[in-house]
């Protein structure tokens, strides 16, 4: 009964907000599949782009796991995007520094310069992540295996 009331509230909210209709029978696998396909088709295009550069800006999409609250799912999506962007910046700078060190030094200086370059890369990565901010959010309702409603966010 509690689940039925919760599902009714979700359906009412979905109808009022113009979102996709939640399955009438959440335990029906076919209805769940149809809902997930509709939700995927209704996502903004940017949610499937991953990492891309547009002029002087670099964008990274993050996706959350299923959470009980929309706020928690958005927070996790931001963390995911930040982590992915940090990995990209670190890898890209690390390669550039390593190539620069190899071309401009002799073998005895390589180890000390390599460790210094890793520190510089970490510092730059932290700076980039600190200046990053979410541009857009997209959140979807999901139903877990035990028929609890949760949220998945993209940022």
Short mmCIF file of N, CA and C in Angstrom, two decimals:
data_model
loop_
_atom_site.label_atom_id
_atom_site.label_comp_id
_atom_site.label_asym_id
_atom_site.label_seq_id
_atom_site.Cartn_x
_atom_site.Cartn_y
_atom_site.Cartn_z
N UNK A 1 0.83 -1.19 0.00
CA UNK A 1 0.00 0.00 0.00
C UNK A 1 0.88 1.26 0.00
N UNK A 2 1.95 1.22 0.82
CA UNK A 2 2.86 2.35 0.90
C UNK A 2 3.50 2.63 -0.46
N UNK A 3 3.92 1.54 -1.15
CA UNK A 3 4.52 1.70 -2.48
C UNK A 3 3.52 2.27 -3.48
N UNK A 4 2.27 1.84 -3.38
CA UNK A 4 1.23 2.32 -4.29
C UNK A 4 1.01 3.81 -4.12
N UNK A 5 0.99 4.28 -2.88
CA UNK A 5 0.82 5.72 -2.62
C UNK A 5 2.02 6.48 -3.16
N UNK A 6 3.22 5.96 -2.92
CA UNK A 6 4.43 6.61 -3.40
C UNK A 6 4.46 6.67 -4.92
N UNK A 7 4.07 5.59 -5.56
CA UNK A 7 4.03 5.56 -7.03
C UNK A 7 2.98 6.53 -7.55
N UNK A 8 1.83 6.63 -6.86
CA UNK A 8 0.79 7.58 -7.27
C UNK A 8 1.29 9.01 -7.19
N UNK A 9 2.04 9.32 -6.13
CA UNK A 9 2.59 10.67 -5.98
C UNK A 9 3.58 10.95 -7.11
N UNK A 10 4.43 9.98 -7.41
CA UNK A 10 5.41 10.14 -8.48
C UNK A 10 4.71 10.34 -9.82
N UNK A 11 3.66 9.58 -10.07
CA UNK A 11 2.92 9.72 -11.32
C UNK A 11 2.29 11.11 -11.42
N UNK A 12 1.76 11.61 -10.31
CA UNK A 12 1.16 12.93 -10.30
C UNK A 12 2.21 14.00 -10.57
N UNK A 13 3.35 13.89 -9.92
CA UNK A 13 4.43 14.85 -10.14
C UNK A 13 4.91 14.77 -11.59
N UNK A 14 5.04 13.57 -12.11
CA UNK A 14 5.48 13.41 -13.50
C UNK A 14 4.50 14.03 -14.47
N UNK A 15 3.22 13.85 -14.22
CA UNK A 15 2.20 14.40 -15.11
C UNK A 15 2.22 15.92 -15.08
N UNK A 16 2.43 16.49 -13.90
CA UNK A 16 2.43 17.94 -13.77
C UNK A 16 3.69 18.57 -14.36
N UNK A 17 4.79 17.87 -14.32
CA UNK A 17 6.05 18.47 -14.76
C UNK A 17 6.36 18.22 -16.23
N UNK A 18 5.56 17.45 -16.92
CA UNK A 18 5.80 17.19 -18.32
C UNK A 18 6.85 16.12 -18.57
N UNK A 19 7.20 15.38 -17.54
CA UNK A 19 8.18 14.30 -17.70
C UNK A 19 7.51 13.06 -18.26
N UNK A 20 8.29 12.03 -18.49
CA UNK A 20 7.78 10.77 -19.02
C UNK A 20 6.98 10.06 -17.94
N UNK A 21 5.97 9.31 -18.36
CA UNK A 21 5.14 8.58 -17.40
C UNK A 21 5.90 7.42 -16.80
N UNK A 22 5.83 7.33 -15.47
CA UNK A 22 6.44 6.23 -14.74
C UNK A 22 5.59 4.98 -15.00
N UNK A 23 6.15 3.78 -15.00
CA UNK A 23 5.36 2.57 -15.26
C UNK A 23 4.19 2.42 -14.28
N UNK A 24 3.02 2.04 -14.81
CA UNK A 24 1.86 1.82 -13.94
C UNK A 24 2.10 0.64 -13.01
N UNK A 25 2.73 -0.40 -13.53
CA UNK A 25 3.07 -1.58 -12.73
C UNK A 25 4.59 -1.69 -12.69
N UNK A 26 5.22 -1.12 -11.67
CA UNK A 26 6.69 -1.10 -11.62
C UNK A 26 7.34 -2.49 -11.58
N UNK A 27 6.60 -3.50 -11.18
CA UNK A 27 7.17 -4.84 -11.13
C UNK A 27 7.17 -5.52 -12.50
N UNK A 28 6.48 -4.93 -13.48
CA UNK A 28 6.41 -5.47 -14.83
C UNK A 28 7.68 -5.09 -15.59
N UNK A 29 8.48 -6.09 -15.93
CA UNK A 29 9.77 -5.84 -16.59
C UNK A 29 9.61 -5.14 -17.94
N UNK A 30 8.56 -5.46 -18.68
CA UNK A 30 8.36 -4.83 -19.99
C UNK A 30 8.06 -3.34 -19.84
N UNK A 31 7.24 -2.99 -18.83
CA UNK A 31 6.93 -1.58 -18.60
C UNK A 31 8.18 -0.83 -18.13
N UNK A 32 8.99 -1.47 -17.30
CA UNK A 32 10.23 -0.85 -16.85
C UNK A 32 11.16 -0.59 -18.03
N UNK A 33 11.28 -1.57 -18.90
CA UNK A 33 12.14 -1.45 -20.07
C UNK A 33 11.66 -0.31 -20.98
N UNK A 34 10.34 -0.25 -21.20
CA UNK A 34 9.78 0.81 -22.03
C UNK A 34 10.06 2.18 -21.40
N UNK A 35 9.92 2.27 -20.08
CA UNK A 35 10.19 3.53 -19.38
C UNK A 35 11.66 3.93 -19.54
N UNK A 36 12.57 2.97 -19.34
CA UNK A 36 14.00 3.27 -19.45
C UNK A 36 14.37 3.72 -20.86
N UNK A 37 13.76 3.11 -21.87
CA UNK A 37 14.02 3.52 -23.25
C UNK A 37 13.51 4.94 -23.50
N UNK A 38 12.31 5.24 -22.99
CA UNK A 38 11.76 6.59 -23.14
C UNK A 38 12.65 7.61 -22.43
N UNK A 39 13.09 7.25 -21.23
CA UNK A 39 13.95 8.15 -20.46
C UNK A 39 15.26 8.40 -21.20
N UNK A 40 15.83 7.35 -21.77
CA UNK A 40 17.09 7.50 -22.52
C UNK A 40 16.88 8.38 -23.75
N UNK A 41 15.76 8.20 -24.44
CA UNK A 41 15.48 9.00 -25.63
C UNK A 41 15.20 10.46 -25.30
N UNK A 42 14.71 10.73 -24.09
CA UNK A 42 14.37 12.09 -23.68
C UNK A 42 15.56 12.85 -23.11
N UNK A 43 16.68 12.17 -22.93
CA UNK A 43 17.87 12.83 -22.38
C UNK A 43 18.39 13.87 -23.36
N UNK A 44 18.92 14.96 -22.83
CA UNK A 44 19.59 15.94 -23.71
C UNK A 44 20.80 15.30 -24.39
N UNK A 45 21.16 15.78 -25.56
CA UNK A 45 22.27 15.21 -26.32
C UNK A 45 23.59 15.24 -25.57
N UNK A 46 23.81 16.27 -24.77
CA UNK A 46 25.10 16.41 -24.08
C UNK A 46 25.36 15.27 -23.10
N UNK A 47 24.33 14.57 -22.62
CA UNK A 47 24.53 13.51 -21.63
C UNK A 47 25.31 12.32 -22.19
N UNK A 48 25.35 12.18 -23.50
CA UNK A 48 26.06 11.04 -24.09
C UNK A 48 27.40 11.43 -24.73
N UNK A 49 27.83 12.67 -24.53
CA UNK A 49 29.05 13.12 -25.20
C UNK A 49 30.34 12.82 -24.46
N UNK A 50 30.30 12.58 -23.19
CA UNK A 50 31.55 12.29 -22.45
C UNK A 50 32.37 13.54 -22.26
N UNK A 51 33.53 13.60 -22.91
CA UNK A 51 34.43 14.75 -22.82
C UNK A 51 34.51 15.42 -24.18
N UNK A 52 34.37 16.74 -24.19
CA UNK A 52 34.51 17.47 -25.45
C UNK A 52 34.96 18.90 -25.16
N UNK A 53 35.56 19.51 -26.18
CA UNK A 53 36.03 20.89 -26.07
C UNK A 53 35.24 21.75 -27.04
N UNK A 54 34.83 22.91 -26.54
CA UNK A 54 34.08 23.86 -27.35
C UNK A 54 34.75 25.22 -27.19
N UNK A 55 35.59 25.57 -28.14
CA UNK A 55 36.34 26.82 -28.02
C UNK A 55 37.37 26.70 -26.92
N UNK A 56 37.30 27.61 -25.95
CA UNK A 56 38.28 27.60 -24.86
C UNK A 56 37.82 26.78 -23.66
N UNK A 57 36.63 26.19 -23.71
CA UNK A 57 36.12 25.41 -22.59
C UNK A 57 36.16 23.92 -22.87
N UNK A 58 36.42 23.14 -21.83
CA UNK A 58 36.36 21.69 -21.91
C UNK A 58 35.22 21.23 -21.02
N UNK A 59 34.40 20.33 -21.53
CA UNK A 59 33.25 19.82 -20.80
C UNK A 59 33.41 18.33 -20.52
N UNK A 60 32.97 17.91 -19.36
CA UNK A 60 33.01 16.50 -18.98
C UNK A 60 31.67 16.13 -18.36
N UNK A 61 31.03 15.09 -18.88
CA UNK A 61 29.75 14.63 -18.35
C UNK A 61 30.02 13.66 -17.21
N UNK A 62 29.28 13.82 -16.14
CA UNK A 62 29.32 12.89 -15.02
C UNK A 62 27.95 12.27 -14.83
N UNK A 63 27.91 11.03 -14.40
CA UNK A 63 26.64 10.33 -14.17
C UNK A 63 26.66 9.71 -12.79
N UNK A 64 25.55 9.84 -12.08
CA UNK A 64 25.47 9.27 -10.74
C UNK A 64 24.93 7.85 -10.80
N UNK A 65 25.06 7.17 -9.69
CA UNK A 65 24.37 5.90 -9.50
C UNK A 65 22.97 6.24 -9.01
N UNK A 66 22.17 5.26 -8.65
CA UNK A 66 20.82 5.52 -8.15
C UNK A 66 20.90 5.91 -6.68
N UNK A 67 20.28 7.05 -6.34
CA UNK A 67 20.24 7.54 -4.96
C UNK A 67 18.81 7.82 -4.53
N UNK A 68 18.61 7.85 -3.21
CA UNK A 68 17.26 8.08 -2.66
C UNK A 68 16.77 9.50 -2.88
N UNK A 69 17.69 10.45 -2.97
CA UNK A 69 17.28 11.85 -3.16
C UNK A 69 17.91 12.41 -4.42
N UNK A 70 17.23 13.38 -4.98
CA UNK A 70 17.74 14.04 -6.18
C UNK A 70 19.03 14.81 -5.85
N UNK A 71 19.07 15.41 -4.67
CA UNK A 71 20.25 16.17 -4.26
C UNK A 71 21.49 15.27 -4.20
N UNK A 72 21.34 14.09 -3.60
CA UNK A 72 22.47 13.16 -3.48
C UNK A 72 22.93 12.70 -4.86
N UNK A 73 21.98 12.45 -5.77
CA UNK A 73 22.38 11.98 -7.11
C UNK A 73 23.10 13.08 -7.88
N UNK A 74 22.68 14.33 -7.72
CA UNK A 74 23.37 15.44 -8.39
C UNK A 74 24.77 15.61 -7.83
N UNK A 75 24.88 15.50 -6.52
CA UNK A 75 26.19 15.64 -5.87
C UNK A 75 27.16 14.56 -6.37
N UNK A 76 26.67 13.33 -6.50
CA UNK A 76 27.51 12.23 -7.00
C UNK A 76 27.87 12.45 -8.47
N UNK A 77 26.95 12.97 -9.27
CA UNK A 77 27.24 13.23 -10.68
C UNK A 77 28.34 14.29 -10.82
N UNK A 78 28.30 15.31 -9.96
CA UNK A 78 29.34 16.34 -9.98
C UNK A 78 30.68 15.73 -9.61
N UNK A 79 30.69 14.86 -8.58
CA UNK A 79 31.92 14.19 -8.18
C UNK A 79 32.48 13.33 -9.31
N UNK A 80 31.58 12.61 -10.00
CA UNK A 80 32.00 11.75 -11.11
C UNK A 80 32.62 12.58 -12.23
N UNK A 81 31.98 13.69 -12.59
CA UNK A 81 32.51 14.55 -13.65
C UNK A 81 33.86 15.15 -13.24
N UNK A 82 33.97 15.57 -11.97
CA UNK A 82 35.23 16.15 -11.48
C UNK A 82 36.35 15.12 -11.52
N UNK A 83 36.05 13.91 -11.09
CA UNK A 83 37.06 12.85 -11.11
C UNK A 83 37.52 12.56 -12.54
N UNK A 84 36.57 12.44 -13.45
CA UNK A 84 36.92 12.15 -14.84
C UNK A 84 37.74 13.28 -15.47
N UNK A 85 37.35 14.53 -15.16
CA UNK A 85 38.09 15.68 -15.69
C UNK A 85 39.49 15.72 -15.10
N UNK A 86 39.61 15.43 -13.82
CA UNK A 86 40.92 15.39 -13.16
C UNK A 86 41.82 14.33 -13.81
N UNK A 87 41.26 13.16 -14.07
CA UNK A 87 42.04 12.10 -14.74
C UNK A 87 42.51 12.55 -16.11
N UNK A 88 41.64 13.21 -16.86
CA UNK A 88 41.99 13.69 -18.19
C UNK A 88 43.12 14.72 -18.12
N UNK A 89 42.97 15.71 -17.23
CA UNK A 89 43.98 16.76 -17.09
C UNK A 89 45.31 16.15 -16.65
N UNK A 90 45.26 15.28 -15.67
CA UNK A 90 46.49 14.66 -15.16
C UNK A 90 47.20 13.86 -16.24
N UNK A 91 46.45 13.04 -16.98
CA UNK A 91 47.05 12.23 -18.03
C UNK A 91 47.62 13.10 -19.15
N UNK A 92 46.87 14.11 -19.56
CA UNK A 92 47.30 14.97 -20.65
C UNK A 92 48.56 15.76 -20.28
N UNK A 93 48.57 16.36 -19.09
CA UNK A 93 49.74 17.12 -18.66
C UNK A 93 50.94 16.22 -18.39
N UNK A 94 50.69 15.05 -17.82
CA UNK A 94 51.78 14.13 -17.50
C UNK A 94 52.52 13.72 -18.77
N UNK A 95 51.78 13.45 -19.83
CA UNK A 95 52.40 13.08 -21.11
C UNK A 95 53.21 14.25 -21.66
N UNK A 96 52.64 15.47 -21.61
CA UNK A 96 53.36 16.65 -22.12
C UNK A 96 54.65 16.90 -21.35
N UNK A 97 54.59 16.83 -20.01
CA UNK A 97 55.78 17.04 -19.19
C UNK A 97 56.83 15.95 -19.43
N UNK A 98 56.40 14.71 -19.51
CA UNK A 98 57.35 13.61 -19.72
C UNK A 98 58.08 13.78 -21.05
N UNK A 99 57.36 14.14 -22.10
CA UNK A 99 58.00 14.35 -23.40
C UNK A 99 58.97 15.52 -23.33
N UNK A 100 58.59 16.56 -22.62
CA UNK A 100 59.45 17.74 -22.50
C UNK A 100 60.72 17.41 -21.71
N UNK A 101 60.57 16.66 -20.64
CA UNK A 101 61.73 16.29 -19.81
C UNK A 101 62.70 15.43 -20.60
N UNK A 102 62.18 14.45 -21.33
CA UNK A 102 63.05 13.55 -22.09
C UNK A 102 63.81 14.29 -23.17
N UNK A 103 63.18 15.25 -23.80
CA UNK A 103 63.85 15.94 -24.90
C UNK A 103 64.85 17.00 -24.42
N UNK A 104 64.71 17.49 -23.18
CA UNK A 104 65.57 18.59 -22.72
C UNK A 104 66.55 18.22 -21.61
N UNK A 105 66.66 16.95 -21.24
CA UNK A 105 67.55 16.63 -20.11
C UNK A 105 68.39 15.41 -20.41
N UNK A 106 69.42 15.26 -19.59
CA UNK A 106 70.20 14.03 -19.69
C UNK A 106 69.61 13.02 -18.71
N UNK A 107 70.04 11.79 -18.76
CA UNK A 107 69.43 10.71 -17.99
C UNK A 107 69.54 10.89 -16.48
N UNK A 108 70.59 11.59 -15.98
CA UNK A 108 70.75 11.73 -14.52
C UNK A 108 69.71 12.67 -13.91
N UNK A 109 69.24 13.63 -14.68
CA UNK A 109 68.25 14.58 -14.18
C UNK A 109 66.82 14.07 -14.32
N UNK A 110 66.63 13.01 -15.09
CA UNK A 110 65.28 12.58 -15.44
C UNK A 110 64.42 12.24 -14.22
N UNK A 111 64.96 11.48 -13.26
CA UNK A 111 64.17 11.05 -12.10
C UNK A 111 63.71 12.23 -11.25
N UNK A 112 64.59 13.15 -10.96
CA UNK A 112 64.19 14.29 -10.12
C UNK A 112 63.20 15.19 -10.86
N UNK A 113 63.43 15.40 -12.14
CA UNK A 113 62.50 16.22 -12.92
C UNK A 113 61.16 15.53 -13.09
N UNK A 114 61.19 14.22 -13.21
CA UNK A 114 59.95 13.48 -13.37
C UNK A 114 59.08 13.59 -12.12
N UNK A 115 59.68 13.46 -10.94
CA UNK A 115 58.89 13.58 -9.71
C UNK A 115 58.40 15.01 -9.51
N UNK A 116 59.20 16.00 -9.88
CA UNK A 116 58.74 17.39 -9.79
C UNK A 116 57.59 17.63 -10.77
N UNK A 117 57.67 17.05 -11.95
CA UNK A 117 56.61 17.26 -12.93
C UNK A 117 55.29 16.65 -12.45
N UNK A 118 55.35 15.52 -11.75
CA UNK A 118 54.13 14.91 -11.21
C UNK A 118 53.48 15.82 -10.18
N UNK A 119 54.28 16.50 -9.36
CA UNK A 119 53.74 17.44 -8.38
C UNK A 119 53.08 18.63 -9.08
N UNK A 120 53.72 19.13 -10.13
CA UNK A 120 53.16 20.24 -10.89
C UNK A 120 51.84 19.82 -11.53
N UNK A 121 51.80 18.63 -12.08
CA UNK A 121 50.59 18.11 -12.72
C UNK A 121 49.47 18.01 -11.69
N UNK A 122 49.75 17.46 -10.50
CA UNK A 122 48.73 17.35 -9.45
C UNK A 122 48.20 18.72 -9.05
N UNK A 123 49.10 19.67 -8.92
CA UNK A 123 48.71 21.02 -8.53
C UNK A 123 47.82 21.66 -9.58
N UNK A 124 48.19 21.53 -10.84
CA UNK A 124 47.37 22.09 -11.93
C UNK A 124 46.03 21.39 -11.99
N UNK A 125 46.02 20.08 -11.82
CA UNK A 125 44.77 19.32 -11.84
C UNK A 125 43.82 19.80 -10.74
N UNK A 126 44.36 19.99 -9.52
CA UNK A 126 43.53 20.49 -8.41
C UNK A 126 42.98 21.87 -8.74
N UNK A 127 43.79 22.71 -9.35
CA UNK A 127 43.36 24.06 -9.71
C UNK A 127 42.25 24.04 -10.75
N UNK A 128 42.39 23.16 -11.74
CA UNK A 128 41.36 23.05 -12.78
C UNK A 128 40.04 22.57 -12.17
N UNK A 129 40.10 21.55 -11.31
CA UNK A 129 38.89 21.01 -10.69
C UNK A 129 38.24 22.05 -9.79
N UNK A 130 39.04 22.83 -9.08
CA UNK A 130 38.49 23.86 -8.20
C UNK A 130 37.75 24.94 -8.99
N UNK A 131 38.18 25.19 -10.21
CA UNK A 131 37.53 26.23 -11.02
C UNK A 131 36.38 25.68 -11.86
N UNK A 132 36.21 24.37 -11.90
CA UNK A 132 35.13 23.76 -12.68
C UNK A 132 33.79 23.97 -11.97
N UNK A 133 32.75 24.08 -12.75
CA UNK A 133 31.40 24.20 -12.18
C UNK A 133 30.38 23.56 -13.12
N UNK A 134 29.28 23.06 -12.55
CA UNK A 134 28.25 22.42 -13.39
C UNK A 134 27.58 23.43 -14.32
N UNK A 135 27.43 23.05 -15.55
CA UNK A 135 26.75 23.89 -16.54
C UNK A 135 25.26 23.55 -16.60
N UNK A 136 24.95 22.26 -16.59
CA UNK A 136 23.56 21.79 -16.66
C UNK A 136 23.39 20.51 -15.86
N UNK A 137 22.14 20.25 -15.44
CA UNK A 137 21.79 19.01 -14.78
C UNK A 137 20.63 18.35 -15.52
N UNK A 138 20.61 17.04 -15.51
CA UNK A 138 19.46 16.28 -16.00
C UNK A 138 19.26 15.12 -15.03
N UNK A 139 18.04 14.96 -14.50
CA UNK A 139 17.76 13.92 -13.52
C UNK A 139 16.60 13.05 -13.99
N UNK A 140 16.74 11.74 -13.76
CA UNK A 140 15.70 10.77 -14.13
C UNK A 140 15.30 9.96 -12.91
N UNK A 141 14.04 9.54 -12.90
CA UNK A 141 13.57 8.62 -11.86
C UNK A 141 13.92 7.20 -12.26
N UNK A 142 14.31 6.40 -11.30
CA UNK A 142 14.60 4.98 -11.55
C UNK A 142 13.92 4.16 -10.48
N UNK A 143 13.67 2.93 -10.81
CA UNK A 143 13.09 1.98 -9.87
C UNK A 143 14.11 0.89 -9.62
N UNK A 144 14.45 0.68 -8.35
CA UNK A 144 15.44 -0.35 -8.02
C UNK A 144 14.78 -1.72 -8.02
N UNK A 145 15.58 -2.77 -7.89
CA UNK A 145 15.07 -4.14 -7.90
C UNK A 145 14.06 -4.41 -6.80
N UNK A 146 14.21 -3.72 -5.66
CA UNK A 146 13.26 -3.93 -4.57
C UNK A 146 12.12 -2.91 -4.62
N UNK A 147 11.87 -2.35 -5.79
CA UNK A 147 10.77 -1.45 -6.09
C UNK A 147 10.80 -0.15 -5.28
N UNK A 148 12.00 0.34 -5.01
CA UNK A 148 12.14 1.66 -4.40
C UNK A 148 12.50 2.66 -5.49
N UNK A 149 11.93 3.82 -5.38
CA UNK A 149 12.18 4.86 -6.37
C UNK A 149 13.45 5.60 -6.01
N UNK A 150 14.28 5.85 -7.02
CA UNK A 150 15.53 6.58 -6.82
C UNK A 150 15.76 7.55 -7.95
N UNK A 151 16.87 8.24 -7.89
CA UNK A 151 17.21 9.24 -8.88
C UNK A 151 18.60 8.98 -9.47
N UNK A 152 18.72 9.25 -10.77
CA UNK A 152 19.99 9.20 -11.47
C UNK A 152 20.16 10.57 -12.12
N UNK A 153 21.32 11.18 -11.91
CA UNK A 153 21.57 12.52 -12.47
C UNK A 153 22.76 12.51 -13.42
N UNK A 154 22.69 13.45 -14.35
CA UNK A 154 23.79 13.73 -15.27
C UNK A 154 24.16 15.18 -15.05
N UNK A 155 25.45 15.48 -15.13
CA UNK A 155 25.89 16.87 -14.99
C UNK A 155 26.98 17.13 -16.01
#
